[in-house]
Amino acid sequence: MIYLINASPNKNGNSVQLARLFLKGRKYETLDLVDFHIEQYGQKAEQDQFFQVYEKLTEADVWVFTSPIYWWSFSGLLKTFLDRVADIPYPPEALRGKQLFFLLQGSQPSKEIEMLDYAMHRFCRNYGLKYQGLAVTNYELQEIEGWELAPLQQKLEKLLADK
Ligand SMILES: Cc1cc2nc3c(=O)[nH]c(=O)nc-3n(C[C@H](O)[C@H](O)[C@H](O)COP(=O)(O)O)c2cc1C
């Protein structure tokens, strides 16, 4: 099962459209992080829904994150979700072996891409997920050289075929 995890506040925005392009023809579930109340790491609130989201997502063996670029980084919705993974007793067995694809959408993505790719790569390594890489588009959903959709789509195709 594939979960598309939308880290944009827009449920029909550019990040989601990029993901639809990436996942065209495939079956997947979408989870909009904006629909859930996820506290910052270190904050406590009765209405916190992080564990509810986490449990839902662990049902899928493939995760596709899609995020807008905000100030040369991925969105706060995604950062908070990743931070909160630190609340799960380490090592979180449920994450081991999950395949992670990362999509980024910006108005003018530039140097930050490499750093964001590195951050996600290291996050996955820490938690036993298998990072498959990143694809990026600009405001017109045009692909960015070196970060195109096709190689990542081929990885997904191969992965699903090997199952
Ligand atoms: C707070 C904020 C900061 C942004 N910073 C950047 C940026 O650093 N680089 C960039 O390329 N785009 C930046 N953008 C533009 C968004 O990435 C772009 O509009 C994107 O398409 C939004 O995706 P969405 O439609 O899924 O919300 C920023 C947008 C906002 C709201």
mmCIF file with all atom_site columns, C-alpha atoms and ligand atoms in Angstrom:
data_model
loop_
_atom_site.group_PDB
_atom_site.id
_atom_site.type_symbol
_atom_site.label_atom_id
_atom_site.label_alt_id
_atom_site.label_comp_id
_atom_site.label_asym_id
_atom_site.label_entity_id
_atom_site.label_seq_id
_atom_site.pdbx_PDB_ins_code
_atom_site.Cartn_x
_atom_site.Cartn_y
_atom_site.Cartn_z
_atom_site.occupancy
_atom_site.B_iso_or_equiv
_atom_site.pdbx_formal_charge
_atom_site.auth_seq_id
_atom_site.auth_comp_id
_atom_site.auth_asym_id
_atom_site.auth_atom_id
_atom_site.pdbx_PDB_model_num
ATOM   1   C CA  . MET A 1 1   ? 0.000  0.000  0.000   1.00 0.00 ? 1   MET A CA  1
ATOM   2   C CA  . ILE A 1 2   ? 1.171  3.548  -0.824  1.00 0.00 ? 2   ILE A CA  1
ATOM   3   C CA  . TYR A 1 3   ? 0.462  6.526  1.404   1.00 0.00 ? 3   TYR A CA  1
ATOM   4   C CA  . LEU A 1 4   ? 0.790  10.000 -0.045  1.00 0.00 ? 4   LEU A CA  1
ATOM   5   C CA  . ILE A 1 5   ? 1.579  12.293 2.857   1.00 0.00 ? 5   ILE A CA  1
ATOM   6   C CA  . ASN A 1 6   ? 0.780  15.845 1.902   1.00 0.00 ? 6   ASN A CA  1
ATOM   7   C CA  . ALA A 1 7   ? 2.774  18.368 3.904   1.00 0.00 ? 7   ALA A CA  1
ATOM   8   C CA  . SER A 1 8   ? 1.248  21.390 2.199   1.00 0.00 ? 8   SER A CA  1
ATOM   9   C CA  . PRO A 1 9   ? -1.655 23.218 3.832   1.00 0.00 ? 9   PRO A CA  1
ATOM   10  C CA  . ASN A 1 10  ? -3.255 23.192 0.369   1.00 0.00 ? 10  ASN A CA  1
ATOM   11  C CA  . LYS A 1 11  ? -5.096 19.988 -0.353  1.00 0.00 ? 11  LYS A CA  1
ATOM   12  C CA  . ASN A 1 12  ? -5.243 20.765 -4.029  1.00 0.00 ? 12  ASN A CA  1
ATOM   13  C CA  . GLY A 1 13  ? -2.124 22.856 -4.396  1.00 0.00 ? 13  GLY A CA  1
ATOM   14  C CA  . ASN A 1 14  ? 1.053  22.436 -6.386  1.00 0.00 ? 14  ASN A CA  1
ATOM   15  C CA  . SER A 1 15  ? 2.606  19.888 -4.019  1.00 0.00 ? 15  SER A CA  1
ATOM   16  C CA  . VAL A 1 16  ? -0.387 17.595 -4.375  1.00 0.00 ? 16  VAL A CA  1
ATOM   17  C CA  . GLN A 1 17  ? -0.469 18.104 -8.115  1.00 0.00 ? 17  GLN A CA  1
ATOM   18  C CA  . LEU A 1 18  ? 3.169  17.128 -8.333  1.00 0.00 ? 18  LEU A CA  1
ATOM   19  C CA  . ALA A 1 19  ? 2.387  13.995 -6.323  1.00 0.00 ? 19  ALA A CA  1
ATOM   20  C CA  . ARG A 1 20  ? -0.552 13.147 -8.584  1.00 0.00 ? 20  ARG A CA  1
ATOM   21  C CA  . LEU A 1 21  ? 1.766  13.401 -11.544 1.00 0.00 ? 21  LEU A CA  1
ATOM   22  C CA  . PHE A 1 22  ? 4.304  11.192 -9.808  1.00 0.00 ? 22  PHE A CA  1
ATOM   23  C CA  . LEU A 1 23  ? 1.722  8.570  -8.794  1.00 0.00 ? 23  LEU A CA  1
ATOM   24  C CA  . LYS A 1 24  ? -0.344 8.681  -11.989 1.00 0.00 ? 24  LYS A CA  1
ATOM   25  C CA  . GLY A 1 25  ? -2.070 5.380  -12.639 1.00 0.00 ? 25  GLY A CA  1
ATOM   26  C CA  . ARG A 1 26  ? -1.350 3.977  -9.174  1.00 0.00 ? 26  ARG A CA  1
ATOM   27  C CA  . LYS A 1 27  ? -3.590 3.243  -6.246  1.00 0.00 ? 27  LYS A CA  1
ATOM   28  C CA  . TYR A 1 28  ? -2.753 5.201  -3.121  1.00 0.00 ? 28  TYR A CA  1
ATOM   29  C CA  . GLU A 1 29  ? -4.254 6.764  -0.032  1.00 0.00 ? 29  GLU A CA  1
ATOM   30  C CA  . THR A 1 30  ? -3.745 10.427 0.806   1.00 0.00 ? 30  THR A CA  1
ATOM   31  C CA  . LEU A 1 31  ? -3.179 11.856 4.245   1.00 0.00 ? 31  LEU A CA  1
ATOM   32  C CA  . ASP A 1 32  ? -3.174 15.637 4.598   1.00 0.00 ? 32  ASP A CA  1
ATOM   33  C CA  . LEU A 1 33  ? -1.072 16.516 7.630   1.00 0.00 ? 33  LEU A CA  1
ATOM   34  C CA  . VAL A 1 34  ? -2.991 19.790 7.898   1.00 0.00 ? 34  VAL A CA  1
ATOM   35  C CA  . ASP A 1 35  ? -6.109 17.850 8.937   1.00 0.00 ? 35  ASP A CA  1
ATOM   36  C CA  . PHE A 1 36  ? -4.447 16.720 12.141  1.00 0.00 ? 36  PHE A CA  1
ATOM   37  C CA  . HIS A 1 37  ? -3.402 18.450 15.280  1.00 0.00 ? 37  HIS A CA  1
ATOM   38  C CA  . ILE A 1 38  ? 0.248  17.572 15.709  1.00 0.00 ? 38  ILE A CA  1
ATOM   39  C CA  . GLU A 1 39  ? 2.013  19.436 18.492  1.00 0.00 ? 39  GLU A CA  1
ATOM   40  C CA  . GLN A 1 40  ? 5.619  20.541 18.255  1.00 0.00 ? 40  GLN A CA  1
ATOM   41  C CA  . TYR A 1 41  ? 8.156  18.157 19.728  1.00 0.00 ? 41  TYR A CA  1
ATOM   42  C CA  . GLY A 1 42  ? 8.266  18.911 23.458  1.00 0.00 ? 42  GLY A CA  1
ATOM   43  C CA  . GLN A 1 43  ? 4.786  20.401 23.662  1.00 0.00 ? 43  GLN A CA  1
ATOM   44  C CA  . LYS A 1 44  ? 1.980  18.456 25.273  1.00 0.00 ? 44  LYS A CA  1
ATOM   45  C CA  . ALA A 1 45  ? -1.725 18.735 24.468  1.00 0.00 ? 45  ALA A CA  1
ATOM   46  C CA  . GLU A 1 46  ? -4.677 16.483 25.061  1.00 0.00 ? 46  GLU A CA  1
ATOM   47  C CA  . GLN A 1 47  ? -5.882 16.905 21.505  1.00 0.00 ? 47  GLN A CA  1
ATOM   48  C CA  . ASP A 1 48  ? -2.535 15.836 20.033  1.00 0.00 ? 48  ASP A CA  1
ATOM   49  C CA  . GLN A 1 49  ? -3.038 13.420 17.131  1.00 0.00 ? 49  GLN A CA  1
ATOM   50  C CA  . PHE A 1 50  ? 0.525  12.462 16.277  1.00 0.00 ? 50  PHE A CA  1
ATOM   51  C CA  . PHE A 1 51  ? 0.187  8.829  17.326  1.00 0.00 ? 51  PHE A CA  1
ATOM   52  C CA  . GLN A 1 52  ? -3.099 8.480  15.445  1.00 0.00 ? 52  GLN A CA  1
ATOM   53  C CA  . VAL A 1 53  ? -1.384 9.718  12.278  1.00 0.00 ? 53  VAL A CA  1
ATOM   54  C CA  . TYR A 1 54  ? 1.670  7.562  12.869  1.00 0.00 ? 54  TYR A CA  1
ATOM   55  C CA  . GLU A 1 55  ? -0.398 4.403  13.312  1.00 0.00 ? 55  GLU A CA  1
ATOM   56  C CA  . LYS A 1 56  ? -2.383 5.109  10.167  1.00 0.00 ? 56  LYS A CA  1
ATOM   57  C CA  . LEU A 1 57  ? 0.793  5.621  8.165   1.00 0.00 ? 57  LEU A CA  1
ATOM   58  C CA  . THR A 1 58  ? 2.510  2.499  9.411   1.00 0.00 ? 58  THR A CA  1
ATOM   59  C CA  . GLU A 1 59  ? -0.137 0.482  7.507   1.00 0.00 ? 59  GLU A CA  1
ATOM   60  C CA  . ALA A 1 60  ? 1.612  1.396  4.245   1.00 0.00 ? 60  ALA A CA  1
ATOM   61  C CA  . ASP A 1 61  ? 4.951  0.022  3.093   1.00 0.00 ? 61  ASP A CA  1
ATOM   62  C CA  . VAL A 1 62  ? 5.573  2.948  0.730   1.00 0.00 ? 62  VAL A CA  1
ATOM   63  C CA  . TRP A 1 63  ? 5.474  6.557  1.864   1.00 0.00 ? 63  TRP A CA  1
ATOM   64  C CA  . VAL A 1 64  ? 5.503  9.461  -0.550  1.00 0.00 ? 64  VAL A CA  1
ATOM   65  C CA  . PHE A 1 65  ? 6.068  12.807 1.129   1.00 0.00 ? 65  PHE A CA  1
ATOM   66  C CA  . THR A 1 66  ? 5.144  15.879 -0.848  1.00 0.00 ? 66  THR A CA  1
ATOM   67  C CA  . SER A 1 67  ? 6.036  19.302 0.497   1.00 0.00 ? 67  SER A CA  1
ATOM   68  C CA  . PRO A 1 68  ? 6.204  22.889 -0.680  1.00 0.00 ? 68  PRO A CA  1
ATOM   69  C CA  . ILE A 1 69  ? 9.511  24.669 -0.168  1.00 0.00 ? 69  ILE A CA  1
ATOM   70  C CA  . TYR A 1 70  ? 9.174  27.288 2.556   1.00 0.00 ? 70  TYR A CA  1
ATOM   71  C CA  . TRP A 1 71  ? 12.198 29.480 3.173   1.00 0.00 ? 71  TRP A CA  1
ATOM   72  C CA  . TRP A 1 72  ? 14.656 27.108 1.546   1.00 0.00 ? 72  TRP A CA  1
ATOM   73  C CA  . SER A 1 73  ? 13.409 24.161 3.513   1.00 0.00 ? 73  SER A CA  1
ATOM   74  C CA  . PHE A 1 74  ? 10.499 21.743 3.583   1.00 0.00 ? 74  PHE A CA  1
ATOM   75  C CA  . SER A 1 75  ? 7.292  22.839 5.290   1.00 0.00 ? 75  SER A CA  1
ATOM   76  C CA  . GLY A 1 76  ? 6.828  23.076 9.033   1.00 0.00 ? 76  GLY A CA  1
ATOM   77  C CA  . LEU A 1 77  ? 4.086  20.445 8.806   1.00 0.00 ? 77  LEU A CA  1
ATOM   78  C CA  . LEU A 1 78  ? 6.643  17.941 7.582   1.00 0.00 ? 78  LEU A CA  1
ATOM   79  C CA  . LYS A 1 79  ? 9.386  19.067 9.955   1.00 0.00 ? 79  LYS A CA  1
ATOM   80  C CA  . THR A 1 80  ? 7.077  18.734 12.952  1.00 0.00 ? 80  THR A CA  1
ATOM   81  C CA  . PHE A 1 81  ? 5.989  15.275 11.869  1.00 0.00 ? 81  PHE A CA  1
ATOM   82  C CA  . LEU A 1 82  ? 9.624  14.165 11.503  1.00 0.00 ? 82  LEU A CA  1
ATOM   83  C CA  . ASP A 1 83  ? 10.551 15.725 14.854  1.00 0.00 ? 83  ASP A CA  1
ATOM   84  C CA  . ARG A 1 84  ? 7.733  13.873 16.565  1.00 0.00 ? 84  ARG A CA  1
ATOM   85  C CA  . VAL A 1 85  ? 9.043  10.528 15.333  1.00 0.00 ? 85  VAL A CA  1
ATOM   86  C CA  . ALA A 1 86  ? 11.590 11.065 18.117  1.00 0.00 ? 86  ALA A CA  1
ATOM   87  C CA  . ASP A 1 87  ? 8.708  10.462 20.579  1.00 0.00 ? 87  ASP A CA  1
ATOM   88  C CA  . ILE A 1 88  ? 8.443  6.842  19.498  1.00 0.00 ? 88  ILE A CA  1
ATOM   89  C CA  . PRO A 1 89  ? 10.581 4.432  21.500  1.00 0.00 ? 89  PRO A CA  1
ATOM   90  C CA  . TYR A 1 90  ? 13.794 3.891  19.547  1.00 0.00 ? 90  TYR A CA  1
ATOM   91  C CA  . PRO A 1 91  ? 14.189 2.000  17.276  1.00 0.00 ? 91  PRO A CA  1
ATOM   92  C CA  . PRO A 1 92  ? 10.614 2.159  15.987  1.00 0.00 ? 92  PRO A CA  1
ATOM   93  C CA  . GLU A 1 93  ? 10.240 -1.299 14.469  1.00 0.00 ? 93  GLU A CA  1
ATOM   94  C CA  . ALA A 1 94  ? 7.159  -0.262 12.488  1.00 0.00 ? 94  ALA A CA  1
ATOM   95  C CA  . LEU A 1 95  ? 9.312  2.023  10.320  1.00 0.00 ? 95  LEU A CA  1
ATOM   96  C CA  . ARG A 1 96  ? 11.955 -0.527 9.427   1.00 0.00 ? 96  ARG A CA  1
ATOM   97  C CA  . GLY A 1 97  ? 12.132 -1.225 5.695   1.00 0.00 ? 97  GLY A CA  1
ATOM   98  C CA  . LYS A 1 98  ? 9.515  1.309  4.619   1.00 0.00 ? 98  LYS A CA  1
ATOM   99  C CA  . GLN A 1 99  ? 10.280 2.816  1.233   1.00 0.00 ? 99  GLN A CA  1
ATOM   100 C CA  . LEU A 1 100 ? 10.333 6.583  1.185   1.00 0.00 ? 100 LEU A CA  1
ATOM   101 C CA  . PHE A 1 101 ? 9.946  8.851  -1.818  1.00 0.00 ? 101 PHE A CA  1
ATOM   102 C CA  . PHE A 1 102 ? 10.277 12.592 -1.428  1.00 0.00 ? 102 PHE A CA  1
ATOM   103 C CA  . LEU A 1 103 ? 8.716  15.308 -3.619  1.00 0.00 ? 103 LEU A CA  1
ATOM   104 C CA  . LEU A 1 104 ? 9.345  19.030 -3.335  1.00 0.00 ? 104 LEU A CA  1
ATOM   105 C CA  . GLN A 1 105 ? 7.604  21.928 -4.978  1.00 0.00 ? 105 GLN A CA  1
ATOM   106 C CA  . GLY A 1 106 ? 8.822  25.498 -5.000  1.00 0.00 ? 106 GLY A CA  1
ATOM   107 C CA  . SER A 1 107 ? 8.457  28.785 -6.789  1.00 0.00 ? 107 SER A CA  1
ATOM   108 C CA  . GLN A 1 108 ? 12.195 28.963 -7.363  1.00 0.00 ? 108 GLN A CA  1
ATOM   109 C CA  . PRO A 1 109 ? 13.967 25.991 -5.836  1.00 0.00 ? 109 PRO A CA  1
ATOM   110 C CA  . SER A 1 110 ? 17.747 26.383 -5.890  1.00 0.00 ? 110 SER A CA  1
ATOM   111 C CA  . LYS A 1 111 ? 20.698 25.391 -3.719  1.00 0.00 ? 111 LYS A CA  1
ATOM   112 C CA  . GLU A 1 112 ? 18.620 24.042 -0.862  1.00 0.00 ? 112 GLU A CA  1
ATOM   113 C CA  . ILE A 1 113 ? 17.613 20.911 -2.736  1.00 0.00 ? 113 ILE A CA  1
ATOM   114 C CA  . GLU A 1 114 ? 20.815 19.045 -2.048  1.00 0.00 ? 114 GLU A CA  1
ATOM   115 C CA  . MET A 1 115 ? 20.644 19.820 1.655   1.00 0.00 ? 115 MET A CA  1
ATOM   116 C CA  . LEU A 1 116 ? 17.015 18.695 1.904   1.00 0.00 ? 116 LEU A CA  1
ATOM   117 C CA  . ASP A 1 117 ? 17.825 15.485 0.065   1.00 0.00 ? 117 ASP A CA  1
ATOM   118 C CA  . TYR A 1 118 ? 20.656 14.910 2.531   1.00 0.00 ? 118 TYR A CA  1
ATOM   119 C CA  . ALA A 1 119 ? 18.437 15.598 5.561   1.00 0.00 ? 119 ALA A CA  1
ATOM   120 C CA  . MET A 1 120 ? 15.805 13.109 4.409   1.00 0.00 ? 120 MET A CA  1
ATOM   121 C CA  . HIS A 1 121 ? 18.467 10.559 3.545   1.00 0.00 ? 121 HIS A CA  1
ATOM   122 C CA  . ARG A 1 122 ? 19.910 10.822 7.071   1.00 0.00 ? 122 ARG A CA  1
ATOM   123 C CA  . PHE A 1 123 ? 16.496 10.728 8.714   1.00 0.00 ? 123 PHE A CA  1
ATOM   124 C CA  . CYS A 1 124 ? 15.711 7.495  6.864   1.00 0.00 ? 124 CYS A CA  1
ATOM   125 C CA  . ARG A 1 125 ? 19.065 5.980  7.753   1.00 0.00 ? 125 ARG A CA  1
ATOM   126 C CA  . ASN A 1 126 ? 18.497 6.733  11.432  1.00 0.00 ? 126 ASN A CA  1
ATOM   127 C CA  . TYR A 1 127 ? 15.124 5.066  11.473  1.00 0.00 ? 127 TYR A CA  1
ATOM   128 C CA  . GLY A 1 128 ? 15.659 2.132  9.129   1.00 0.00 ? 128 GLY A CA  1
ATOM   129 C CA  . LEU A 1 129 ? 13.567 3.449  6.237   1.00 0.00 ? 129 LEU A CA  1
ATOM   130 C CA  . LYS A 1 130 ? 14.797 2.971  2.682   1.00 0.00 ? 130 LYS A CA  1
ATOM   131 C CA  . TYR A 1 131 ? 15.199 6.364  1.072   1.00 0.00 ? 131 TYR A CA  1
ATOM   132 C CA  . GLN A 1 132 ? 14.524 6.236  -2.662  1.00 0.00 ? 132 GLN A CA  1
ATOM   133 C CA  . GLY A 1 133 ? 15.274 9.867  -3.451  1.00 0.00 ? 133 GLY A CA  1
ATOM   134 C CA  . LEU A 1 134 ? 13.810 13.199 -4.360  1.00 0.00 ? 134 LEU A CA  1
ATOM   135 C CA  . ALA A 1 135 ? 12.109 14.852 -7.322  1.00 0.00 ? 135 ALA A CA  1
ATOM   136 C CA  . VAL A 1 136 ? 11.526 18.601 -7.547  1.00 0.00 ? 136 VAL A CA  1
ATOM   137 C CA  . THR A 1 137 ? 9.372  20.914 -9.633  1.00 0.00 ? 137 THR A CA  1
ATOM   138 C CA  . ASN A 1 138 ? 9.074  24.687 -9.861  1.00 0.00 ? 138 ASN A CA  1
ATOM   139 C CA  . TYR A 1 139 ? 5.950  26.845 -9.825  1.00 0.00 ? 139 TYR A CA  1
ATOM   140 C CA  . GLU A 1 140 ? 4.869  25.635 -13.241 1.00 0.00 ? 140 GLU A CA  1
ATOM   141 C CA  . LEU A 1 141 ? 5.419  22.022 -12.233 1.00 0.00 ? 141 LEU A CA  1
ATOM   142 C CA  . GLN A 1 142 ? 8.450  22.009 -14.489 1.00 0.00 ? 142 GLN A CA  1
ATOM   143 C CA  . GLU A 1 143 ? 11.049 19.493 -13.434 1.00 0.00 ? 143 GLU A CA  1
ATOM   144 C CA  . ILE A 1 144 ? 14.403 20.652 -12.104 1.00 0.00 ? 144 ILE A CA  1
ATOM   145 C CA  . GLU A 1 145 ? 17.477 19.309 -13.829 1.00 0.00 ? 145 GLU A CA  1
ATOM   146 C CA  . GLY A 1 146 ? 19.049 16.520 -11.827 1.00 0.00 ? 146 GLY A CA  1
ATOM   147 C CA  . TRP A 1 147 ? 15.884 15.974 -9.776  1.00 0.00 ? 147 TRP A CA  1
ATOM   148 C CA  . GLU A 1 148 ? 13.472 14.678 -12.399 1.00 0.00 ? 148 GLU A CA  1
ATOM   149 C CA  . LEU A 1 149 ? 10.402 12.568 -11.826 1.00 0.00 ? 149 LEU A CA  1
ATOM   150 C CA  . ALA A 1 150 ? 11.118 9.749  -14.272 1.00 0.00 ? 150 ALA A CA  1
ATOM   151 C CA  . PRO A 1 151 ? 14.060 8.088  -12.432 1.00 0.00 ? 151 PRO A CA  1
ATOM   152 C CA  . LEU A 1 152 ? 12.074 8.099  -9.203  1.00 0.00 ? 152 LEU A CA  1
ATOM   153 C CA  . GLN A 1 153 ? 9.002  6.712  -10.956 1.00 0.00 ? 153 GLN A CA  1
ATOM   154 C CA  . GLN A 1 154 ? 11.149 3.925  -12.366 1.00 0.00 ? 154 GLN A CA  1
ATOM   155 C CA  . LYS A 1 155 ? 12.335 3.071  -8.861  1.00 0.00 ? 155 LYS A CA  1
ATOM   156 C CA  . LEU A 1 156 ? 8.744  2.877  -7.658  1.00 0.00 ? 156 LEU A CA  1
ATOM   157 C CA  . GLU A 1 157 ? 7.774  0.759  -10.634 1.00 0.00 ? 157 GLU A CA  1
ATOM   158 C CA  . LYS A 1 158 ? 10.605 -1.674 -10.009 1.00 0.00 ? 158 LYS A CA  1
ATOM   159 C CA  . LEU A 1 159 ? 9.867  -1.855 -6.330  1.00 0.00 ? 159 LEU A CA  1
ATOM   160 C CA  . LEU A 1 160 ? 6.210  -2.695 -6.909  1.00 0.00 ? 160 LEU A CA  1
ATOM   161 C CA  . ALA A 1 161 ? 7.096  -5.211 -9.629  1.00 0.00 ? 161 ALA A CA  1
ATOM   162 C CA  . ASP A 1 162 ? 9.571  -7.002 -7.320  1.00 0.00 ? 162 ASP A CA  1
ATOM   163 C CA  . LYS A 1 163 ? 6.928  -7.585 -4.655  1.00 0.00 ? 163 LYS A CA  1
HETATM 164 C C1  . LIG B 2 .   ? 6.041  30.921 3.771   1.00 0.00 ? 1   LIG B C1  1
HETATM 165 C C2  . LIG B 2 .   ? 6.451  30.593 2.377   1.00 0.00 ? 1   LIG B C2  1
HETATM 166 C C3  . LIG B 2 .   ? 7.790  30.510 2.071   1.00 0.00 ? 1   LIG B C3  1
HETATM 167 C C4  . LIG B 2 .   ? 8.209  30.140 0.792   1.00 0.00 ? 1   LIG B C4  1
HETATM 168 N N1  . LIG B 2 .   ? 9.540  30.010 0.523   1.00 0.00 ? 1   LIG B N1  1
HETATM 169 C C5  . LIG B 2 .   ? 9.943  29.537 -0.692  1.00 0.00 ? 1   LIG B C5  1
HETATM 170 C C6  . LIG B 2 .   ? 11.323 29.280 -0.958  1.00 0.00 ? 1   LIG B C6  1
HETATM 171 O O1  . LIG B 2 .   ? 12.194 29.485 -0.125  1.00 0.00 ? 1   LIG B O1  1
HETATM 172 N N2  . LIG B 2 .   ? 11.671 28.794 -2.172  1.00 0.00 ? 1   LIG B N2  1
HETATM 173 C C7  . LIG B 2 .   ? 10.741 28.523 -3.133  1.00 0.00 ? 1   LIG B C7  1
HETATM 174 O O2  . LIG B 2 .   ? 11.111 28.052 -4.202  1.00 0.00 ? 1   LIG B O2  1
HETATM 175 N N3  . LIG B 2 .   ? 9.420  28.749 -2.911  1.00 0.00 ? 1   LIG B N3  1
HETATM 176 C C8  . LIG B 2 .   ? 9.005  29.243 -1.719  1.00 0.00 ? 1   LIG B C8  1
HETATM 177 N N4  . LIG B 2 .   ? 7.665  29.462 -1.465  1.00 0.00 ? 1   LIG B N4  1
HETATM 178 C C9  . LIG B 2 .   ? 6.694  29.199 -2.544  1.00 0.00 ? 1   LIG B C9  1
HETATM 179 C C10 . LIG B 2 .   ? 6.019  27.824 -2.413  1.00 0.00 ? 1   LIG B C10 1
HETATM 180 O O3  . LIG B 2 .   ? 6.936  26.777 -2.285  1.00 0.00 ? 1   LIG B O3  1
HETATM 181 C C11 . LIG B 2 .   ? 5.170  27.591 -3.655  1.00 0.00 ? 1   LIG B C11 1
HETATM 182 O O4  . LIG B 2 .   ? 4.190  28.585 -3.732  1.00 0.00 ? 1   LIG B O4  1
HETATM 183 C C12 . LIG B 2 .   ? 4.509  26.240 -3.701  1.00 0.00 ? 1   LIG B C12 1
HETATM 184 O O5  . LIG B 2 .   ? 4.021  26.038 -4.999  1.00 0.00 ? 1   LIG B O5  1
HETATM 185 C C13 . LIG B 2 .   ? 3.372  26.077 -2.711  1.00 0.00 ? 1   LIG B C13 1
HETATM 186 O O6  . LIG B 2 .   ? 2.869  24.757 -2.810  1.00 0.00 ? 1   LIG B O6  1
HETATM 187 P P1  . LIG B 2 .   ? 1.353  24.395 -2.495  1.00 0.00 ? 1   LIG B P1  1
HETATM 188 O O7  . LIG B 2 .   ? 0.524  24.882 -3.639  1.00 0.00 ? 1   LIG B O7  1
HETATM 189 O O8  . LIG B 2 .   ? 1.329  22.915 -2.379  1.00 0.00 ? 1   LIG B O8  1
HETATM 190 O O9  . LIG B 2 .   ? 1.009  25.056 -1.211  1.00 0.00 ? 1   LIG B O9  1
HETATM 191 C C14 . LIG B 2 .   ? 7.238  29.878 -0.207  1.00 0.00 ? 1   LIG B C14 1
HETATM 192 C C15 . LIG B 2 .   ? 5.866  29.985 0.115   1.00 0.00 ? 1   LIG B C15 1
HETATM 193 C C16 . LIG B 2 .   ? 5.474  30.346 1.388   1.00 0.00 ? 1   LIG B C16 1
HETATM 194 C C17 . LIG B 2 .   ? 3.997  30.442 1.709   1.00 0.00 ? 1   LIG B C17 1
#
